[in-house]
Structure formats: C-alpha cells, structure tokens
Short mmCIF file of C-alpha atoms and ligand atoms in Angstrom, two decimals:
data_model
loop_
_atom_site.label_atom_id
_atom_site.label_comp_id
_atom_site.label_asym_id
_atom_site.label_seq_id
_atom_site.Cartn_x
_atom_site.Cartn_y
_atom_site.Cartn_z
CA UNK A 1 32.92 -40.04 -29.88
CA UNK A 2 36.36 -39.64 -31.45
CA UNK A 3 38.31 -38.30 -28.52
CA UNK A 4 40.96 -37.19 -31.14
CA UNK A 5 38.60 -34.26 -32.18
CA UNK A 6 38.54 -30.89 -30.95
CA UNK A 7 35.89 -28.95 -28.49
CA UNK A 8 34.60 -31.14 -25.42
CA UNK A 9 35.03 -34.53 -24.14
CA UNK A 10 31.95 -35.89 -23.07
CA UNK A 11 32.86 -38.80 -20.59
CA UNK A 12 31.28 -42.59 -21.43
CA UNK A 13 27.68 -43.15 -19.93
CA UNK A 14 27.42 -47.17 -19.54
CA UNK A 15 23.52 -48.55 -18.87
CA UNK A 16 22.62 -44.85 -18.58
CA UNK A 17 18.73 -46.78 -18.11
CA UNK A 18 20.07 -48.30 -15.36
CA UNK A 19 18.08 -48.68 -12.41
CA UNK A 20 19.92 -49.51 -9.41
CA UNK A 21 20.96 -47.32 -6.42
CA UNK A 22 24.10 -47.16 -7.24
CA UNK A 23 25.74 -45.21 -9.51
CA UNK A 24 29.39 -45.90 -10.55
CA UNK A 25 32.56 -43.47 -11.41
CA UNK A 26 35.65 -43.96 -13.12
CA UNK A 27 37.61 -40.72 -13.32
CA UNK A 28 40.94 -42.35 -14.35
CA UNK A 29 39.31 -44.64 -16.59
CA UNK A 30 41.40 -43.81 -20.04
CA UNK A 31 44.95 -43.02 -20.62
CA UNK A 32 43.72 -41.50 -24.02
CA UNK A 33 45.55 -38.17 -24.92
CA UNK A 34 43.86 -36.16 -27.42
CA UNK A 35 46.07 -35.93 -31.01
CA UNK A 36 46.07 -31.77 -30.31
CA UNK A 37 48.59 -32.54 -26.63
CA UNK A 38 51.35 -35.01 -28.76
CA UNK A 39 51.21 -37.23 -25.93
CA UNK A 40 52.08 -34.31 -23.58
CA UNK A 41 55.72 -35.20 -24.79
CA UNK A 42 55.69 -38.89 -23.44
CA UNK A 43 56.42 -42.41 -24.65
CA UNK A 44 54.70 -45.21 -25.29
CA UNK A 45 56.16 -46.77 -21.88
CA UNK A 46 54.98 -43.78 -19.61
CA UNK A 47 51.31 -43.66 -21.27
CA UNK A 48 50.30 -47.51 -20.48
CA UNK A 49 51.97 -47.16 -17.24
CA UNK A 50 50.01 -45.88 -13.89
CA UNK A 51 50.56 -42.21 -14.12
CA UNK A 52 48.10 -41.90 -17.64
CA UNK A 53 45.50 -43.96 -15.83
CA UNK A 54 44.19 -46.41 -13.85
CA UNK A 55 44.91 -49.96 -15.23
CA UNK A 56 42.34 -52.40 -14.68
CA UNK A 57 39.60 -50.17 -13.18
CA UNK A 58 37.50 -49.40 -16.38
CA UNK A 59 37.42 -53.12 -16.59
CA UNK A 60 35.98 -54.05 -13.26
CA UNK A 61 33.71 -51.01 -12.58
CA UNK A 62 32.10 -51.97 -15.77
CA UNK A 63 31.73 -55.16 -14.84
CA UNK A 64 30.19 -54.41 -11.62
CA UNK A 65 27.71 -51.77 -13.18
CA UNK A 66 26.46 -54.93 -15.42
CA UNK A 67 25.60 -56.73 -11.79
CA UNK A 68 24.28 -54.35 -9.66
CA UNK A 69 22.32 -53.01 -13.06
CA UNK A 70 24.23 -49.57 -12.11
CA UNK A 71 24.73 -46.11 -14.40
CA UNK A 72 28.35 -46.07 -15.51
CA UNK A 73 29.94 -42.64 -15.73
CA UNK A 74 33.57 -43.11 -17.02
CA UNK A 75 36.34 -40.26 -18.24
CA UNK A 76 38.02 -40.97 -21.83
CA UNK A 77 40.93 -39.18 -21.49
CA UNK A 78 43.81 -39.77 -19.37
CA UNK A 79 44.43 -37.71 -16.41
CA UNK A 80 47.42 -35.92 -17.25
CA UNK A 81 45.65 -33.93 -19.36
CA UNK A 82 43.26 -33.23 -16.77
CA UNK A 83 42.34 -35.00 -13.09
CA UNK A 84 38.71 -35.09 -13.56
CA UNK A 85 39.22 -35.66 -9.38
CA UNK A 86 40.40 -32.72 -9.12
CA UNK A 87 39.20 -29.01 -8.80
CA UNK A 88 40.44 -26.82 -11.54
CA UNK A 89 43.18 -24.56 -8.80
CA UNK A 90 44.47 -27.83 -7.73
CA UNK A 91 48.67 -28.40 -8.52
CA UNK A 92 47.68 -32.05 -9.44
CA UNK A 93 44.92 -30.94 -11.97
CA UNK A 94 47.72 -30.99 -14.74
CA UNK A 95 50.64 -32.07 -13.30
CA UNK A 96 53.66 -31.15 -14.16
CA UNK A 97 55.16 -34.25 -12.20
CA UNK A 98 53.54 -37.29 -11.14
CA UNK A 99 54.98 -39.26 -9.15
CA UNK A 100 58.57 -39.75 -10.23
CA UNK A 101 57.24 -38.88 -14.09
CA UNK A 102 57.99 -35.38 -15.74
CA UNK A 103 55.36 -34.19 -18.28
CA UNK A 104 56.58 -32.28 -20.59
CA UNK A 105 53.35 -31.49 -22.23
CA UNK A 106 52.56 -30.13 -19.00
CA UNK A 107 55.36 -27.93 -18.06
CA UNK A 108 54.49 -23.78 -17.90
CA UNK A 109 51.36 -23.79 -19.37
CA UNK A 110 49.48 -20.91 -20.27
CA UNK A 111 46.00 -19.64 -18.57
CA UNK A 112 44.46 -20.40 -22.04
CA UNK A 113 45.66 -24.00 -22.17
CA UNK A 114 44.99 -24.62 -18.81
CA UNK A 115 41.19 -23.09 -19.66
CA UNK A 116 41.13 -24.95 -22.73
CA UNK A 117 41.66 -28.04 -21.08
CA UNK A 118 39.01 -27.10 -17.97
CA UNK A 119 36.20 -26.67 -20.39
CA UNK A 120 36.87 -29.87 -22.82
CA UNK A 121 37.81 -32.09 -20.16
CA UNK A 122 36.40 -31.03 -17.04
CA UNK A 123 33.62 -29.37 -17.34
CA UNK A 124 32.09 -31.54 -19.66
CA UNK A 125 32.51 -34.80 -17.28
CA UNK A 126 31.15 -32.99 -14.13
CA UNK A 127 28.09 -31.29 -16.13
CA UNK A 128 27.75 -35.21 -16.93
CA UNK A 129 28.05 -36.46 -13.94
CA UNK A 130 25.90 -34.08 -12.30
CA UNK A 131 22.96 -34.42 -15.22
CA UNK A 132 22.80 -38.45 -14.15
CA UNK A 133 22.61 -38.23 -10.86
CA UNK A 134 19.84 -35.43 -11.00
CA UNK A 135 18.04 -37.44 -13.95
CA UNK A 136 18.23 -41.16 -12.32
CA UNK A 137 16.13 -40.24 -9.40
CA UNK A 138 16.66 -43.89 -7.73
CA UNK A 139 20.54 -43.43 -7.11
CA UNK A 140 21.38 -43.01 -3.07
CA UNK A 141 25.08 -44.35 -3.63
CA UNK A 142 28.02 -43.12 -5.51
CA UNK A 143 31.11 -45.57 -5.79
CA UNK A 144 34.36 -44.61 -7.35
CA UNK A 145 36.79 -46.78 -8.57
CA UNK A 146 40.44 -46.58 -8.49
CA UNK A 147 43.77 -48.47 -8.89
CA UNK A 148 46.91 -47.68 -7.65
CA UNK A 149 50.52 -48.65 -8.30
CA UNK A 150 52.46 -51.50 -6.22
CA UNK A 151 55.25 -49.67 -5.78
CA UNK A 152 55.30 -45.79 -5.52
CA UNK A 153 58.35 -43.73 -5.06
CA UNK A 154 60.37 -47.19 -4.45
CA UNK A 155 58.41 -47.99 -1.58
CA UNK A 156 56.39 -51.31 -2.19
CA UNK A 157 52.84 -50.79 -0.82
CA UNK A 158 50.96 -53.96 1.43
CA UNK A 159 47.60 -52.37 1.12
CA UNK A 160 45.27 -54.51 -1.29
CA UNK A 161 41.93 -52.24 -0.97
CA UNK A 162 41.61 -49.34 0.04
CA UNK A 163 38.31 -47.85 0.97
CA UNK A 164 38.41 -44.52 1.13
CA UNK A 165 36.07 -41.56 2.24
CA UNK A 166 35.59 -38.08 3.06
CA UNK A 167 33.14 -36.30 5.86
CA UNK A 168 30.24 -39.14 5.17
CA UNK A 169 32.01 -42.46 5.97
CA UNK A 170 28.49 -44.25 6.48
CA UNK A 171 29.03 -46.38 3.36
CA UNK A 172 32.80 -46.71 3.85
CA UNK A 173 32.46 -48.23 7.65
CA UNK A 174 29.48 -50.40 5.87
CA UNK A 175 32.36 -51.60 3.60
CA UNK A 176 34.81 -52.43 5.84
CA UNK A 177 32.65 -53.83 8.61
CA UNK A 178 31.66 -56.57 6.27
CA UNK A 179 35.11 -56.73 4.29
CA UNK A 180 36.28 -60.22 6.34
CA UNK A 181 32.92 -61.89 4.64
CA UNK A 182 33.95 -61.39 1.11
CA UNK A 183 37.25 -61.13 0.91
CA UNK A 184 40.45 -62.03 2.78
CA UNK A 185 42.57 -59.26 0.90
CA UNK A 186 43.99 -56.57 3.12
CA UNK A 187 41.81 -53.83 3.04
CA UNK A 188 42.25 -50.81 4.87
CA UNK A 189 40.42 -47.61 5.59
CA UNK A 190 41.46 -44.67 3.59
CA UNK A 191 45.08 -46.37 2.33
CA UNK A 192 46.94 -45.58 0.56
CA UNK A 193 45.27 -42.41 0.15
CA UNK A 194 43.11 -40.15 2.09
CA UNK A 195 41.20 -37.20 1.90
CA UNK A 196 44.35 -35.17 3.10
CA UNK A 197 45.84 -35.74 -0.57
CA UNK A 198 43.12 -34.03 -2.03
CA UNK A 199 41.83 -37.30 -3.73
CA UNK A 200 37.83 -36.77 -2.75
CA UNK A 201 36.45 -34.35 -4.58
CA UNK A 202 34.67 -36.83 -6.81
CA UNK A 203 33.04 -37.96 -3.30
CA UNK A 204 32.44 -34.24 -2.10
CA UNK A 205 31.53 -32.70 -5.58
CA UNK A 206 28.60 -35.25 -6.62
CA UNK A 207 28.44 -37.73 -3.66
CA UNK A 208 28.03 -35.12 -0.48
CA UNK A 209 26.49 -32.27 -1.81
CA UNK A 210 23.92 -34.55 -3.53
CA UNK A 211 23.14 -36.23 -0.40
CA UNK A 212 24.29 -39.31 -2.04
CA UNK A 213 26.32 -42.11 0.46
CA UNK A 214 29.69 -42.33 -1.43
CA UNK A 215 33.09 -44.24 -0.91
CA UNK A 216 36.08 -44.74 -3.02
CA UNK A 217 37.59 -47.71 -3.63
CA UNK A 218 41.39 -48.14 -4.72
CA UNK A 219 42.84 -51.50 -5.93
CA UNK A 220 46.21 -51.95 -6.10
CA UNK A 221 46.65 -53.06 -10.13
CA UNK A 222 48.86 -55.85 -9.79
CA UNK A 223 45.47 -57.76 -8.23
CA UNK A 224 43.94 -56.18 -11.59
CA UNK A 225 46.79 -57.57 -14.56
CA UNK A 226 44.74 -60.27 -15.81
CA UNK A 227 41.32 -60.55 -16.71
CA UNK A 228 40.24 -63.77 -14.86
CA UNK A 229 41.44 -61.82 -11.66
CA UNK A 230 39.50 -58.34 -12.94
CA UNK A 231 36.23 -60.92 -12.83
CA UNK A 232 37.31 -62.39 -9.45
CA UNK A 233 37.59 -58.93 -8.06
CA UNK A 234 34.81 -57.35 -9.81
CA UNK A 235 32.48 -60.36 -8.95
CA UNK A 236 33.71 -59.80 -5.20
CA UNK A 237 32.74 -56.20 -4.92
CA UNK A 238 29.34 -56.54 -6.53
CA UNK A 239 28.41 -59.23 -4.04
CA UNK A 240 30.23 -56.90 -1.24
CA UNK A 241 28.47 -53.66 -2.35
CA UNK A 242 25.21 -55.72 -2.70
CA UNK A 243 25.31 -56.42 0.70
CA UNK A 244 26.36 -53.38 2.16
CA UNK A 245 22.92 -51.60 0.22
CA UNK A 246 21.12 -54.33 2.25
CA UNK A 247 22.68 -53.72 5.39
CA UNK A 248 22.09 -50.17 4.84
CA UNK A 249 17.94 -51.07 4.14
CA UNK A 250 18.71 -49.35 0.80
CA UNK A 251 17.13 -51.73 -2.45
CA UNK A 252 20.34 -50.96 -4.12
CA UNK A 253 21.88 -53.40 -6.52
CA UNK A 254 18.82 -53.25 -9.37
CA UNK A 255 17.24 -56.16 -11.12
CA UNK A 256 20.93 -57.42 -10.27
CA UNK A 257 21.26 -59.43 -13.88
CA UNK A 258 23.72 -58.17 -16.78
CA UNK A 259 22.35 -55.15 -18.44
CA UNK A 260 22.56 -55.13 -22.23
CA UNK A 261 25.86 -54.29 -23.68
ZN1 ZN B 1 42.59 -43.09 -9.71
#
C-alpha cells in the first residue's frame, strides 16, 4: 500500500498465518508522513531522528516474529501524525511538541484534521489489530516493541530495557525474573516509562481487555544502530520470550523456524 495515498492506512500484517502464541506490535514502527501533511513542517534531520519513530524496532520485532513464528502487526506512518498508542483525547495523540521538537504541522489543528487523521490512521490500525487477535485463535501473548532515545531532555538515560506493563504484570515479572539468564543489559521494570505517562494503551486496548498476557518492551536505540547488534538483540529476546511462554506452561513460540518472507 502506497502510504502517500489518501483515505486509510492499513498498518503492515507480517506472517499473518502465523501460528505461535504470541502476537507482536510495533506502533512506532514508520516515520512515514503521508505527502497530504508536508512533513508536518519538518526537516529531513527531525524525521529520521527519535521523535518520527522508533529506530531499530521494526527491525528486531520482525525479526523475532520470524523465530517465534509470531503475527506481526506494524504502523506505517510515523507517530506525529498520529500515536497509534494513544487514545484519540490524549495531548500526545498529535503532538504539538515532542520532546524538545516543535511540529509545526501539528500546531492548532482543526476538529476535522484531527478526525481526519483518527479515522486514516487510527482507526484503521486498531480495527487491525483487533481483527488478528480475534481471527488467530492460538494467541495468549501480546508483546510491544519500543525504542527510546539515549538522551532525553539532556539527561543521558542508564536504562538498557525496559519492560514495561500495566494492571497484568504476569508476563512482565516472567520477563524480568529470568532477564539475568539471557542477558546482562540493565533492564528495569517499567523504565524509562510507565503506565503513569500514558504509554499502555496498546497493552490495555488489545492485550487486557482480550484477556491476552501483554508487556512492552523499550530498547534504548543506541543498542539498536547497527544491524549485527539488531540480530544480537532480536536473537536475545526470542530465546528470552521463548522461555518465559515455557515458564508460563503456555506452547508459545510456534514451529519456532523462520516463517517465509
Ligand atoms: Zn515507541
């Protein structure tokens, strides 16, 4: 789909035959922007940088769908057009600042391009979302994937992983309980976000109220730069979330071999 065109943006669905447990998200996935928003007013510096996306995280959620033979659901258009994490009333749905970036594109917007933006961005990714999880009657895990900046607001950030949750932390404590065996990054429990920044509605919105065990997992993109560390990391996590489904008595990772491209 040409993401340039007008009407809805249907998100990506990778290995949408897949048949393990788990089911993947990428909601920042895409720092695309749509040839109707100008690039919201922004240069060519601002669009690769954090704030349009999350670098590295397409890449290794991908990846891990291929292992764990998972369904892939992944936004293709950046998120300050719209934060498919976020609820349509929220101030960071279409920010008109993130972080220490203005966005012009996004400054006093009207309720029409707000709405227009709800039902070609939005919308269409949750009605996606929500039509694989209720089609793939195997999946009993949702895991997002995130990456976050090394330094934000000048402060430089220690935090390698953080594994993040809302009211069900049963895969989350899973996750960190058995951190030390695959990793020796620092990994931390809801770092360097939490659900108090409004970052879980992914979790809440498909996860919880699908009875789904969720977590959210954020990886600092400096760990992410290069692609021989994007395989180290997304060859760590597979194994890790492989184990955790054990743990948990759930047969979770799928036939567990690469799934056809
Ligand atoms: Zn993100």
């Amino acid at each position: 789909m040409d993401p340039d065109q007008a009407g809805p943006i249907l998100p990506e669905v990778f290995n949408a035959g897949g048949s393990g447990a788990v089911v993947l998200v990428c909601e920042h996935a895409s720092n695309a922007i749509p040839a109707r928003y100008a690039n919201l007013g922004l240069d060519d510096g601002d669009l690769t940088s954090h704030v349009a996306w999350d670098p590295g995280a397409y890449d290794v959620a991908r990846a891990v769908a291929g292992q764990l033979d998972a369904i892939f659901v992944a936004s293709r258009v950046s998120r300050l057009v719209y934060d498919c994490n976020r609820l349509p009333e929220s101030p960071d749905a279409m920010p008109e600042i993130s972080e220490i970036f203005e966005i012009p594109g996004n400054k006093e917007l009207s309720d029409a391009q707000k709405r227009e933006r709800v039902e070609n961005v939005y919308l269409p990714f949750k009605q996606t979302l929500s039509d694989v999880i209720s089609r793939a009657g195997q999946l009993k895990i949702m895991v997002t994937v995130h990456s976050f900046t090394p330094v934000y607001f000048g402060a430089s950030r220690d935090v390698h992983i953080g594994i993040l949750h809302d009211e069900d932390s049963r895969f989350a404590d899973a996750m960190l309980e058995l951190s030390g065996q695959f990793t020796s990054l620092d990994v931390r429990r809801n770092e360097p976000y939490g659900p108090e920044d409004g970052v879980t509605h992914t979790l809440i919105e498909h996860g919880v109220r699908n009875g789904l065990m969720n977590v959210m997992i954020e990886i600092r993109n400096d760990l992410l730069a290069v692609e021989q560390d994007r395989i180290i990391i997304s060859d760590m996590l597979a194994a890790w979330i492989g184990a955790v489904c054990d743990k948990l008595g759930i047969a979770g990772a799928g036939k567990g071999t690469a799934c056809p491209e």
